[in-house]
CSV table of C-alpha atoms and ligand atoms in Angstrom, one decimal:
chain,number,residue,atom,x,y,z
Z,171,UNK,CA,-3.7,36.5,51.3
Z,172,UNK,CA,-0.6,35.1,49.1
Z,173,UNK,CA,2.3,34.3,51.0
Z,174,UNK,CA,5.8,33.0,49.5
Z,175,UNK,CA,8.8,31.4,51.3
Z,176,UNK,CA,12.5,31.7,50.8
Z,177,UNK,CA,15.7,30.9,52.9
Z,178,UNK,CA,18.3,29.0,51.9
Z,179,UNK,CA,18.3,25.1,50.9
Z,180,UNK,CA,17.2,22.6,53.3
Z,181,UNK,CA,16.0,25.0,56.1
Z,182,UNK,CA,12.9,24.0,55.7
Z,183,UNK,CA,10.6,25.9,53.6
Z,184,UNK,CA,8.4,23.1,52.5
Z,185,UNK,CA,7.9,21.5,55.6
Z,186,UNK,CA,7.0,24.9,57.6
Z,187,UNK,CA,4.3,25.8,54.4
Z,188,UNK,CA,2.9,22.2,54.6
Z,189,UNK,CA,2.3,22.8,58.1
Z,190,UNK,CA,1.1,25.7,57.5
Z,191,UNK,CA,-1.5,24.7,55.1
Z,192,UNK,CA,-2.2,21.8,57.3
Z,193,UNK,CA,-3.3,24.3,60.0
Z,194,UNK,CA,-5.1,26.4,57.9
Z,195,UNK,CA,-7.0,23.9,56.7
Z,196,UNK,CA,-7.9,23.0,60.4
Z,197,UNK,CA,-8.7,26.6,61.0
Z,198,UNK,CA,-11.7,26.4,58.2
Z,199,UNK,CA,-9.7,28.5,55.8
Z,200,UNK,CA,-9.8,27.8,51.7
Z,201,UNK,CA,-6.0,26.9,51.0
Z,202,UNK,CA,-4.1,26.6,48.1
Z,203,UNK,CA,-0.3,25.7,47.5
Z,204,UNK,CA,1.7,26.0,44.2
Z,205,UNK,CA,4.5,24.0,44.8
Z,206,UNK,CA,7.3,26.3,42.5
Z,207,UNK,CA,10.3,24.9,43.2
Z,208,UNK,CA,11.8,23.2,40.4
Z,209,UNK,CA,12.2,20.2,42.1
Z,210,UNK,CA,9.1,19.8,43.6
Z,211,UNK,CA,8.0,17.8,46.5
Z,212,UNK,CA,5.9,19.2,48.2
Z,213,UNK,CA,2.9,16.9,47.5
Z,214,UNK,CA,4.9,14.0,48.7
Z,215,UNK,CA,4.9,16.1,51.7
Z,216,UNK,CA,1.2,16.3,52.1
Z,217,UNK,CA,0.9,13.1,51.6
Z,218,UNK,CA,-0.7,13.0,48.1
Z,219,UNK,CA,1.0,9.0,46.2
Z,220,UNK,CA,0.0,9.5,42.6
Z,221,UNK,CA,2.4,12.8,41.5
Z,222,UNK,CA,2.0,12.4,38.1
Z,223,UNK,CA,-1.3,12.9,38.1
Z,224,UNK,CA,-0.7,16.9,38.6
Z,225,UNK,CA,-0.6,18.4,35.3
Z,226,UNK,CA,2.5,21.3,35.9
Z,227,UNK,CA,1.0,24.6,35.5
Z,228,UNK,CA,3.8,25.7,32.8
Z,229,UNK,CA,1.7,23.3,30.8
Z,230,UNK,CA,-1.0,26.3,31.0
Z,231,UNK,CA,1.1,28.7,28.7
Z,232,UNK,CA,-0.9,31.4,27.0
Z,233,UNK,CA,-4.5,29.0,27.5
Z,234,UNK,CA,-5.6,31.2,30.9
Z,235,UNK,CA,-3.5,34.6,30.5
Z,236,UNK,CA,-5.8,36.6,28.9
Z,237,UNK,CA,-8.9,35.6,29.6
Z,238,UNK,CA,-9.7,36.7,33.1
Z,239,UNK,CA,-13.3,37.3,34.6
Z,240,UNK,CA,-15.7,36.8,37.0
Z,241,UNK,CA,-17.0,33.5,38.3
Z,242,UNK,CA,-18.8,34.2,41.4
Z,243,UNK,CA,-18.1,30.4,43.5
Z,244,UNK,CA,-15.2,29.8,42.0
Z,245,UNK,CA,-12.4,29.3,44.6
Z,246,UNK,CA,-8.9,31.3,44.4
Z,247,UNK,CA,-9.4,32.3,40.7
Z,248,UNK,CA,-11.4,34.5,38.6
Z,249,UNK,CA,-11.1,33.2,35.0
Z,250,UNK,CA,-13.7,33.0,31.9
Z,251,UNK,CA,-16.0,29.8,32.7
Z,252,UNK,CA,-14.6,28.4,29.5
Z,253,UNK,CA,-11.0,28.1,31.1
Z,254,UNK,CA,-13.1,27.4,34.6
Z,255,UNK,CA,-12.7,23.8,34.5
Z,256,UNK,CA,-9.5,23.8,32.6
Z,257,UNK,CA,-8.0,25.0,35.9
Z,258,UNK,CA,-9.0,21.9,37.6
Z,259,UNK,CA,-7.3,19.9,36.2
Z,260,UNK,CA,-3.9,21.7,36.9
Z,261,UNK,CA,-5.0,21.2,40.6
Z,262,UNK,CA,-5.5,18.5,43.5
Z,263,UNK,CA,-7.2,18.1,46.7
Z,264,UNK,CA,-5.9,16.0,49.2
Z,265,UNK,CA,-6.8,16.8,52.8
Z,266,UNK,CA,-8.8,19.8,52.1
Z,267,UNK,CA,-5.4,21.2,50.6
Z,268,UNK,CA,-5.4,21.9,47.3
Z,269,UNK,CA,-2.3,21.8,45.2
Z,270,UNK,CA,-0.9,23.3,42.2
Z,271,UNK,CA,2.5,22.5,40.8
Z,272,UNK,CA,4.4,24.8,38.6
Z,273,UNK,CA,6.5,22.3,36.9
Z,274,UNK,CA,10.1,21.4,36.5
Z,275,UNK,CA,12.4,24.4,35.0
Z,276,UNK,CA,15.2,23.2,32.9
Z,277,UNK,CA,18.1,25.5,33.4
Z,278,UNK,CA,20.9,23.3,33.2
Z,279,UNK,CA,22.6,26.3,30.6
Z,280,UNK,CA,21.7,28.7,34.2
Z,281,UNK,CA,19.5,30.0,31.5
Z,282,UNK,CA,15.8,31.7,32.9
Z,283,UNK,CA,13.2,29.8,33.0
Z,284,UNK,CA,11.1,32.8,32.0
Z,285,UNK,CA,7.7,31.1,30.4
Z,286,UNK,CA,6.9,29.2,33.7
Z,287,UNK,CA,7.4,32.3,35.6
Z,288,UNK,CA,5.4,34.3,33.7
Z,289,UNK,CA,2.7,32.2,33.8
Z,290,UNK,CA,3.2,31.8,38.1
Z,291,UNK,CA,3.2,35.4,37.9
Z,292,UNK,CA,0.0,36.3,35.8
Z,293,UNK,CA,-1.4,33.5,37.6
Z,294,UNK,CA,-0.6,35.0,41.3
Z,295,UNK,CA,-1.5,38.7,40.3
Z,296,UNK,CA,-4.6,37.2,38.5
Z,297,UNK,CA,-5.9,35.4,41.9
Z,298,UNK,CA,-8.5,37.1,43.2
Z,299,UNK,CA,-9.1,36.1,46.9
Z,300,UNK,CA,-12.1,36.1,49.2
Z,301,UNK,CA,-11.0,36.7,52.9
Z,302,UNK,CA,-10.7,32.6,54.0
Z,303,UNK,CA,-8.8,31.8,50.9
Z,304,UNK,CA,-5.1,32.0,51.5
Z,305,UNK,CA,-2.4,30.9,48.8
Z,306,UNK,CA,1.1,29.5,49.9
Z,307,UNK,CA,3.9,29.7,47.5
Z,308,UNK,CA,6.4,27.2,48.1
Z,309,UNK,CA,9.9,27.7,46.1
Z,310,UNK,CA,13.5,27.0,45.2
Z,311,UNK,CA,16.0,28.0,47.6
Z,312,UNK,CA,17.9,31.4,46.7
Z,313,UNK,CA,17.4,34.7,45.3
Z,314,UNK,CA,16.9,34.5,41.3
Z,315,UNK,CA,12.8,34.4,41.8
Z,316,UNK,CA,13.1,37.0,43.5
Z,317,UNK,CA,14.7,39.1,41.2
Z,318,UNK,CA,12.7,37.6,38.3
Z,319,UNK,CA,9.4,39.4,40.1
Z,320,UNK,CA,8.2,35.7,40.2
Z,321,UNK,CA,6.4,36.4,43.4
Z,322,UNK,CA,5.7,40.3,42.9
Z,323,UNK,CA,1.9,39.4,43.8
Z,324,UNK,CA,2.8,37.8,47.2
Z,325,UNK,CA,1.8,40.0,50.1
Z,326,UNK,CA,3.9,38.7,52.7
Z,327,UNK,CA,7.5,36.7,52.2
Z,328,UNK,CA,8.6,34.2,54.9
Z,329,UNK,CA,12.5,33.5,55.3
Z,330,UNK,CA,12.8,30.7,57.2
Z,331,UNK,CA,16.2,30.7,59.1
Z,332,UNK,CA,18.3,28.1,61.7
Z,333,UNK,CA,20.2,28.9,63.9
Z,334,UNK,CA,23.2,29.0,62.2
Z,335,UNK,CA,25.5,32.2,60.8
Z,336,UNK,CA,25.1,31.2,57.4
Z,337,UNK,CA,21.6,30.8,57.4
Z,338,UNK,CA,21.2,33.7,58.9
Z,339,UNK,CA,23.4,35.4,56.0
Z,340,UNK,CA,21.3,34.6,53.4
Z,341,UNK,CA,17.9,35.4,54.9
Z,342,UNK,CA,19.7,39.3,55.2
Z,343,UNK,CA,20.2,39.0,51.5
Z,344,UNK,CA,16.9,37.8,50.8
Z,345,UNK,CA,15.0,40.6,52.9
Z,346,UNK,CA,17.2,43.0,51.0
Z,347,UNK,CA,16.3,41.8,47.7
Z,348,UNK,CA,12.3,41.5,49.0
Z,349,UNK,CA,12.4,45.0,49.9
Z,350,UNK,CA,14.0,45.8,46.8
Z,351,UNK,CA,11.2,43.8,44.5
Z,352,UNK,CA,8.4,45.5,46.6
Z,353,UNK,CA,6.9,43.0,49.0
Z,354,UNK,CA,4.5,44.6,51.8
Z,355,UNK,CA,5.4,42.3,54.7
Z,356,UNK,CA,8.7,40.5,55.4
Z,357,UNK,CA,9.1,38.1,57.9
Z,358,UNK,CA,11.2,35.6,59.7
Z,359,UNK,CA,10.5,32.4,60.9
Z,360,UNK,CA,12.9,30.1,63.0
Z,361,UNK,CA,12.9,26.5,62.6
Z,362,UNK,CA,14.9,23.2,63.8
Z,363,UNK,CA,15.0,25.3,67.5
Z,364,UNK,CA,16.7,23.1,69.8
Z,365,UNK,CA,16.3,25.4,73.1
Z,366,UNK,CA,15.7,28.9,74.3
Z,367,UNK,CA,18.9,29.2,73.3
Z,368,UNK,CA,18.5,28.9,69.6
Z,369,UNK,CA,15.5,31.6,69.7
Z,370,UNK,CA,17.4,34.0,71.7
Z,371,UNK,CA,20.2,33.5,69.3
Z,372,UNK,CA,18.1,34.2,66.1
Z,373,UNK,CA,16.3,37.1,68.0
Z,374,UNK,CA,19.7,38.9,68.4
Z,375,UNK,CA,21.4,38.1,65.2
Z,376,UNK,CA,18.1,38.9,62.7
Z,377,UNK,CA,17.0,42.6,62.4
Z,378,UNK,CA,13.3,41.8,63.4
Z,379,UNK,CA,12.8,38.9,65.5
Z,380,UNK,CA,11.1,35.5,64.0
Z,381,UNK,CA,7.2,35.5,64.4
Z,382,UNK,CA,7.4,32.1,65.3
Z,383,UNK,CA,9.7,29.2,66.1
Z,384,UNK,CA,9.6,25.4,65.1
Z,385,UNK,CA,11.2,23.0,67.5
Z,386,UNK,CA,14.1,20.7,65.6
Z,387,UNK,CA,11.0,17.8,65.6
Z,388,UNK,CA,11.8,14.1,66.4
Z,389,UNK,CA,8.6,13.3,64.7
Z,390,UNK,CA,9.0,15.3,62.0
Z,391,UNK,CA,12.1,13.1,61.5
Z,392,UNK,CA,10.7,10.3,61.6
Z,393,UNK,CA,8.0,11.3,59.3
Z,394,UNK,CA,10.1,12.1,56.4
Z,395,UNK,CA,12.4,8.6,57.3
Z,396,UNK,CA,9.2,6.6,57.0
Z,397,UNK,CA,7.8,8.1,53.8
Z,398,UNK,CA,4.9,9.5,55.9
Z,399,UNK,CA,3.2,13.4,54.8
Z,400,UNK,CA,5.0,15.9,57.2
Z,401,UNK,CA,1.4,16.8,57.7
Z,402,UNK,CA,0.9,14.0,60.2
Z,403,UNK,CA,2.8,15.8,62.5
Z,404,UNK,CA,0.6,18.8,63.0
Z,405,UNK,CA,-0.2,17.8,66.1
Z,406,UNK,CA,3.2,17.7,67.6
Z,407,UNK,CA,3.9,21.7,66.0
Z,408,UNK,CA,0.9,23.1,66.4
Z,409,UNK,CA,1.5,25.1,68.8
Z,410,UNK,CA,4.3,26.5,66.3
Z,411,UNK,CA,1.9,26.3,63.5
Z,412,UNK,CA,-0.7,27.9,65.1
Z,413,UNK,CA,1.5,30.9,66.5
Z,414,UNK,CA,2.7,31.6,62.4
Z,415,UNK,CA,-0.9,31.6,61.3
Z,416,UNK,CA,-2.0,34.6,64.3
Z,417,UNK,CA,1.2,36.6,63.2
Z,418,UNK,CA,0.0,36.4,59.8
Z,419,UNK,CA,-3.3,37.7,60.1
Z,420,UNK,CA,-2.8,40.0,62.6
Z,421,UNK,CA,-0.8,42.1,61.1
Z,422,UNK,CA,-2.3,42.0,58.0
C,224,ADP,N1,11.4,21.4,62.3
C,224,ADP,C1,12.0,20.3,61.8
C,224,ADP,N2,12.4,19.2,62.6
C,224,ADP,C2,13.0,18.1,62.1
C,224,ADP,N3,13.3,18.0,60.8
C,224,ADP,C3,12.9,19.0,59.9
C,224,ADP,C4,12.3,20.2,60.4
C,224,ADP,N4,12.1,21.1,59.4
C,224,ADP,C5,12.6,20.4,58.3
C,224,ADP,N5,13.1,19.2,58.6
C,224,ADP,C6,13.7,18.2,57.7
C,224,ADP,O1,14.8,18.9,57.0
C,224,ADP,C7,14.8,18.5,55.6
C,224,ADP,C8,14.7,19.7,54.7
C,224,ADP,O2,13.4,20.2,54.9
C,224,ADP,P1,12.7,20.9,53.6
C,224,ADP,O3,11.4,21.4,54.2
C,224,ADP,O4,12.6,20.0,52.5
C,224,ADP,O5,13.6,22.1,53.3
C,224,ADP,P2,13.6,23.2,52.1
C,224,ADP,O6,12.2,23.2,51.5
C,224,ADP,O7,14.0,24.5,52.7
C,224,ADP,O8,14.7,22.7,51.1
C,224,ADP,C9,13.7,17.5,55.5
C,224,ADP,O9,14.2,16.2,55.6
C,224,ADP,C10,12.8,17.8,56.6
C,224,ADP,O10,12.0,16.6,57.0
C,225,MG,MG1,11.6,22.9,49.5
């Protein structure tokens, strides 16, 4: 399963996938995030110290593209043995969570970024996946991938909302647009939910209700102050975490 997350800027995307992948990981499952967003941080999220040791994916340019295979053991990707252990090295473990990043897009002109999105895309249409292995694509805030096809080979989109009107706003515009590009499944997820209040307000506002809520966290808060992964806190959300996973394999 590939699954992508929008919603608009500081709603929480990265923290919800990182728990997500944290919980997967618990659950036995073969997990693998590409950290899109051209400002990535979703590895100091999970906790891994030594960014600079991931070599962006951009970096992979035409090297991979064209020669896909078989490799029978080889997790999340079918490529040519040659290229096999090329891949590794665009990738990191830490936790059982393996990481890919995608590499910072300079579009200071607004101009498109369009070779590192064709490579995320061959690369997510390419990914051939066993039933266990699930890939989380973690991105920018707003629409543009979207319309790019970036994340045409995602079979489920996440918008993460809050409980606030303008939140809410742009996760219609993005479940337009999602339609539009073509992705099976479409869902909403609520997070920094303060009370039953803030659920039954999402519920009411959003065309489909959220298929699972994340409480505003104290210790999430404090994780992020003290520089620790947002991962720690699994325990405190699991409940949340582990509701999100069920509603994404059930109805798949
Ligand atoms: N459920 C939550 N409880 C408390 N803080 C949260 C929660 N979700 C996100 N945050 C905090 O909000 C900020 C933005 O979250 P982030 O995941 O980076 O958003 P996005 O990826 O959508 O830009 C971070 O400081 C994060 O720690
Ligand atoms: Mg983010």
């Amino acid at each position: 399963m590939k699954i992508a997350i929008s919603g608009k800027g500081g709603v929480g995307k990265t923290t919800i996938m990182a728990l997500l992948a944290a919980q997967l990981q618990k659950e036995g499952r073969d997990v693998l995030v590409i950290d899109a967003d051209p400002s990535p941080h979703m590895a100091q999220t999970i906790g891994v110290e030594n960014v600079e040791r991931i070599t962006p994916i951009a970096d992979m340019k035409e090297m991979l593209i064209e020669r896909s295979g078989k490799t029978p053991g080889s997790p999340f990707y079918q490529i040519n043995p040659q290229v096999d252990d090329l891949m590794e090295r665009f990738m990191l473990k830490h936790d059982g969570i393996r990481l890919m990043v995608l590499g910072a897009i300079q579009t200071g002109d607004g101009g498109c970024a369009c070779p590192e999105n064709n490579v995320l895309r061959r690369l997510l249409t390419k990914l051939l996946l066993g039933p266990s292995q699930v890939v989380l694509l973690d991105m920018e805030a707003g629409v543009e991938h979207l319309g790019r096809g970036t994340i045409a080979g995602a079979d489920h989109l996440l918008i993460v909302v809050i409980p606030t009107q303008s939140s809410i706003r742009t996760a219609a515009r993005i479940k337009k647009l999602a339609k539009d590009v073509g992705i099976p499944r479409i869902s909403y997820v609520g997070n920094l939910i303060r009370d039953k209040d803030d659920e039954i307000f999402l519920t009411n506002a959003l065309e489909t209700p959220p298929i699972a809520f994340f409480p505003d966290s104290a210790a999430i808060r404090k994780a992020e102050r003290d520089r620790l992964p947002i991962t720690s806190t699994l325990p405190q959300v699991e409940e949340s975490a582990r509701t999100l996973l069920a509603a994404l394999m059930n109805k798949g």
